Short mmCIF file of C-alpha atoms in Angstrom, two decimals:
data_model
loop_
_atom_site.label_atom_id
_atom_site.label_comp_id
_atom_site.label_asym_id
_atom_site.label_seq_id
_atom_site.Cartn_x
_atom_site.Cartn_y
_atom_site.Cartn_z
CA MET A 1 0.00 0.00 0.00
CA PRO A 2 1.48 3.41 -0.96
CA THR A 3 2.45 5.74 1.87
CA ILE A 4 3.21 9.44 1.97
CA ASP A 5 4.79 11.73 4.55
CA ILE A 6 2.57 14.06 6.53
CA LEU A 7 4.00 17.53 7.08
CA ASN A 8 2.93 20.32 9.38
CA GLN A 9 2.46 23.83 8.03
CA ASN A 10 6.08 24.63 8.93
CA GLY A 11 7.32 21.93 6.53
CA ASN A 12 8.38 19.42 9.20
CA LYS A 13 7.46 15.74 9.00
CA THR A 14 4.98 14.63 11.64
CA GLY A 15 4.10 11.14 10.44
CA THR A 16 3.05 9.02 7.48
CA LEU A 17 -0.29 8.30 5.83
CA GLU A 18 -1.29 5.11 4.07
CA LEU A 19 -3.03 5.90 0.79
CA ASP A 20 -5.65 3.75 -0.87
CA GLU A 21 -3.97 1.83 -3.68
CA SER A 22 -7.13 1.85 -5.81
CA VAL A 23 -7.04 5.67 -5.82
CA PHE A 24 -3.33 6.52 -5.71
CA GLY A 25 -1.84 3.41 -7.30
CA ALA A 26 -3.80 3.12 -10.55
CA ALA A 27 -2.29 2.87 -14.04
CA TYR A 28 -1.72 6.09 -15.98
CA ASN A 29 -4.39 6.57 -18.67
CA GLU A 30 -3.52 9.75 -20.56
CA PRO A 31 -6.30 9.50 -23.23
CA LEU A 32 -8.94 9.20 -20.50
CA ILE A 33 -7.53 12.21 -18.62
CA HIS A 34 -7.43 14.19 -21.86
CA GLN A 35 -11.06 13.32 -22.57
CA ALA A 36 -12.15 14.46 -19.09
CA VAL A 37 -10.17 17.72 -19.28
CA VAL A 38 -11.48 18.61 -22.75
CA ALA A 39 -15.05 17.85 -21.69
CA GLN A 40 -14.75 19.99 -18.56
CA MET A 41 -13.31 22.92 -20.49
CA ASN A 42 -16.01 22.64 -23.16
CA ASN A 43 -18.74 22.43 -20.52
CA ALA A 44 -17.48 25.73 -19.10
CA ARG A 45 -17.99 27.49 -22.43
CA GLN A 46 -21.06 29.70 -22.69
CA GLY A 47 -21.48 29.23 -26.42
CA THR A 48 -23.29 32.57 -26.76
CA LYS A 49 -21.09 34.33 -29.34
CA SER A 50 -23.00 35.47 -32.41
CA THR A 51 -22.29 37.69 -35.40
CA LEU A 52 -24.33 38.55 -38.49
CA THR A 53 -24.08 36.99 -41.93
CA ARG A 54 -24.65 39.11 -45.04
CA THR A 55 -28.31 38.11 -45.07
CA GLU A 56 -28.79 39.43 -41.51
CA VAL A 57 -27.04 42.80 -41.79
CA ARG A 58 -29.49 45.62 -42.28
CA GLY A 59 -29.36 47.47 -45.60
CA GLY A 60 -27.53 46.70 -48.82
CA GLY A 61 -30.63 45.86 -50.80
CA ILE A 62 -29.69 48.01 -53.77
CA LYS A 63 -26.81 47.28 -56.11
CA PRO A 64 -24.15 49.96 -55.35
CA TRP A 65 -23.39 50.66 -59.03
CA ARG A 66 -24.20 49.17 -62.40
CA GLN A 67 -22.57 45.94 -63.44
CA LYS A 68 -20.48 47.23 -66.37
CA GLY A 69 -18.89 50.40 -67.64
CA THR A 70 -17.66 51.96 -64.40
CA GLY A 71 -14.16 50.46 -64.42
CA ARG A 72 -14.66 49.22 -60.92
CA ALA A 73 -15.12 45.66 -59.71
CA ARG A 74 -18.65 44.38 -59.89
CA GLN A 75 -20.54 44.54 -56.60
CA GLY A 76 -23.94 43.26 -55.68
CA SER A 77 -24.40 44.63 -52.14
CA ILE A 78 -22.64 46.91 -49.69
CA ARG A 79 -23.32 44.28 -47.03
CA ALA A 80 -21.12 41.66 -48.71
CA PRO A 81 -18.24 40.40 -46.51
CA GLN A 82 -15.54 42.43 -48.28
CA TRP A 83 -17.28 45.70 -47.41
CA VAL A 84 -16.83 47.66 -44.20
CA LYS A 85 -19.88 46.91 -42.02
CA GLY A 86 -20.58 43.92 -44.22
CA GLY A 87 -21.62 40.50 -42.99
CA VAL A 88 -19.25 37.85 -41.62
CA VAL A 89 -18.34 34.77 -43.62
CA PHE A 90 -19.19 31.57 -41.70
CA ALA A 91 -20.40 33.72 -38.80
CA PRO A 92 -20.23 32.05 -35.36
CA LYS A 93 -23.66 31.32 -33.93
CA PRO A 94 -24.84 30.24 -30.46
CA ARG A 95 -24.26 26.55 -29.89
CA ASP A 96 -23.98 24.01 -27.10
CA PHE A 97 -20.40 22.85 -26.55
CA SER A 98 -21.18 20.50 -23.67
CA GLN A 99 -19.85 16.95 -23.72
CA LYS A 100 -21.00 14.06 -21.62
CA VAL A 101 -18.48 11.94 -19.73
CA ASN A 102 -19.79 8.82 -18.02
CA LYS A 103 -19.44 8.59 -14.25
CA GLU A 104 -17.03 5.64 -14.38
CA ALA A 105 -14.88 7.37 -17.01
CA ARG A 106 -14.78 10.55 -14.94
CA ARG A 107 -13.81 8.58 -11.84
CA GLY A 108 -11.17 6.67 -13.79
CA ALA A 109 -9.65 9.91 -15.07
CA MET A 110 -9.54 11.36 -11.55
CA VAL A 111 -7.91 8.24 -10.11
CA SER A 112 -5.38 8.12 -12.95
CA ALA A 113 -4.50 11.80 -12.50
CA LEU A 114 -4.07 11.43 -8.72
CA SER A 115 -1.94 8.32 -9.17
CA LYS A 116 0.29 10.12 -11.68
CA LYS A 117 0.73 13.04 -9.27
CA PHE A 118 1.67 10.66 -6.47
CA THR A 119 4.12 8.74 -8.66
CA ASP A 120 5.79 12.00 -9.72
CA GLY A 121 6.10 13.12 -6.10
CA GLN A 122 3.86 16.12 -6.65
CA ILE A 123 1.39 15.47 -3.83
CA ILE A 124 2.02 17.07 -0.44
CA VAL A 125 -0.11 16.15 2.57
CA VAL A 126 -0.37 18.59 5.47
CA ASP A 127 -1.87 17.55 8.78
CA GLU A 128 -3.78 20.84 9.04
CA ILE A 129 -3.42 24.53 8.30
CA LYS A 130 -4.20 26.91 11.13
CA LEU A 131 -3.66 30.64 10.67
CA ALA A 132 -3.38 33.27 13.38
CA ALA A 133 -5.60 35.45 11.20
CA ALA A 134 -7.27 35.15 7.82
CA LYS A 135 -4.61 37.34 6.20
CA THR A 136 -2.55 36.81 3.06
CA LYS A 137 0.76 37.36 4.87
CA GLU A 138 -0.04 34.46 7.21
CA MET A 139 -0.71 32.16 4.26
CA VAL A 140 2.46 33.34 2.51
CA LYS A 141 4.45 32.05 5.50
CA VAL A 142 2.91 28.60 5.02
CA VAL A 143 3.62 28.64 1.26
CA GLU A 144 7.25 29.57 1.87
CA ALA A 145 7.67 26.98 4.64
CA LEU A 146 6.40 24.22 2.34
CA LYS A 147 8.66 25.55 -0.47
CA LEU A 148 5.79 25.82 -2.94
CA GLU A 149 6.53 27.45 -6.28
CA LYS A 150 4.75 28.02 -9.59
CA ASN A 151 1.17 26.74 -9.79
CA VAL A 152 -0.12 25.17 -6.58
CA VAL A 153 -3.54 23.61 -6.04
CA LEU A 154 -4.54 23.63 -2.38
CA CYS A 155 -7.23 21.05 -1.60
CA LEU A 156 -9.19 21.84 1.57
CA THR A 157 -12.42 20.94 3.34
CA GLU A 158 -15.35 23.24 4.00
CA THR A 159 -14.00 23.96 7.50
CA ASP A 160 -10.97 25.83 6.12
CA ALA A 161 -12.75 29.06 5.16
CA ASP A 162 -10.06 31.27 6.71
CA VAL A 163 -7.34 29.55 4.71
CA VAL A 164 -9.30 30.06 1.49
CA ARG A 165 -9.75 33.75 2.28
CA ALA A 166 -6.07 34.17 3.09
CA ALA A 167 -4.93 32.39 -0.09
CA ASN A 168 -7.16 34.32 -2.49
CA ASN A 169 -4.58 37.04 -3.16
CA ILE A 170 -1.63 34.71 -3.75
CA PRO A 171 -1.18 34.51 -7.55
CA ASN A 172 0.24 30.99 -7.78
CA VAL A 173 -2.13 29.33 -5.30
CA THR A 174 -5.59 28.03 -6.23
CA THR A 175 -7.87 26.64 -3.53
CA VAL A 176 -10.46 23.93 -4.18
CA ASN A 177 -12.92 22.10 -1.97
CA SER A 178 -12.30 18.36 -1.67
CA ASP A 179 -15.96 17.75 -2.55
CA PHE A 180 -15.58 19.51 -5.89
CA VAL A 181 -12.03 18.72 -7.04
CA SER A 182 -11.97 18.08 -10.78
CA VAL A 183 -9.46 16.39 -13.06
CA CYS A 184 -8.47 19.84 -14.35
CA ASP A 185 -7.61 20.91 -10.79
CA VAL A 186 -5.35 17.90 -10.30
CA VAL A 187 -3.64 18.25 -13.68
CA TYR A 188 -3.25 22.03 -13.49
CA GLY A 189 -0.99 22.37 -10.49
CA ASN A 190 2.72 21.64 -10.32
CA LYS A 191 2.03 20.66 -6.72
CA PHE A 192 -1.19 19.23 -5.30
CA VAL A 193 -1.28 20.15 -1.61
CA ALA A 194 -4.03 18.72 0.57
CA THR A 195 -4.83 18.47 4.22
CA LYS A 196 -5.14 15.00 5.72
CA ALA A 197 -8.90 15.46 6.09
CA ALA A 198 -9.18 16.53 2.44
CA ILE A 199 -7.24 13.46 1.26
CA GLU A 200 -9.56 11.19 3.23
CA LYS A 201 -12.68 12.85 1.79
CA LEU A 202 -11.23 12.75 -1.72
CA THR A 203 -10.46 9.04 -1.33
CA GLU A 204 -14.02 8.32 -0.20
CA ARG A 205 -15.38 10.29 -3.14
CA CYS A 206 -13.25 8.40 -5.67
CA LYS A 207 -14.32 5.04 -4.25
CA ALA A 208 -18.03 5.88 -4.15
#
């Protein structure tokens, strides 16, 4: 069974945690992770962009000049695409970008992503994070003590509201609730930092 060190918020080891092998010891399935990430990003799209084709732009009903004899190129409407204020060729229209990913596939992608993070040594487990005050400078001390750089995903439980508030202004730290962690969240960060309670809840969620 895989094990991982538990650190305190000062970066010192306080113990070890046994991880569930079915969640943190699965085979790496990159196509499945890619499918889940693409689906999540597409599902976040509004799909509301819309521009007008030449048939929808107002005006342009009359031919701007006669067909022959002017020396100029023939034109049929001032609302043709080559004209200023003309219509758009292949204009984007509102559409639904959403993609469905089956529950088992979504779970498999999450397990595969977590296992890859663990294998690469990019998961850090903290026993708990307690701040003297819900201030950014207090959270910066924790980030520096844990030697976190670049993009960091901090997985917390709903009881860590002060930590979330303190981390909001740190550019390279993104906080997520363990109940709503997505495959994108796991893949995005260079380091996936989670409290012990968050790891336990995430494990239960992946096994459900």
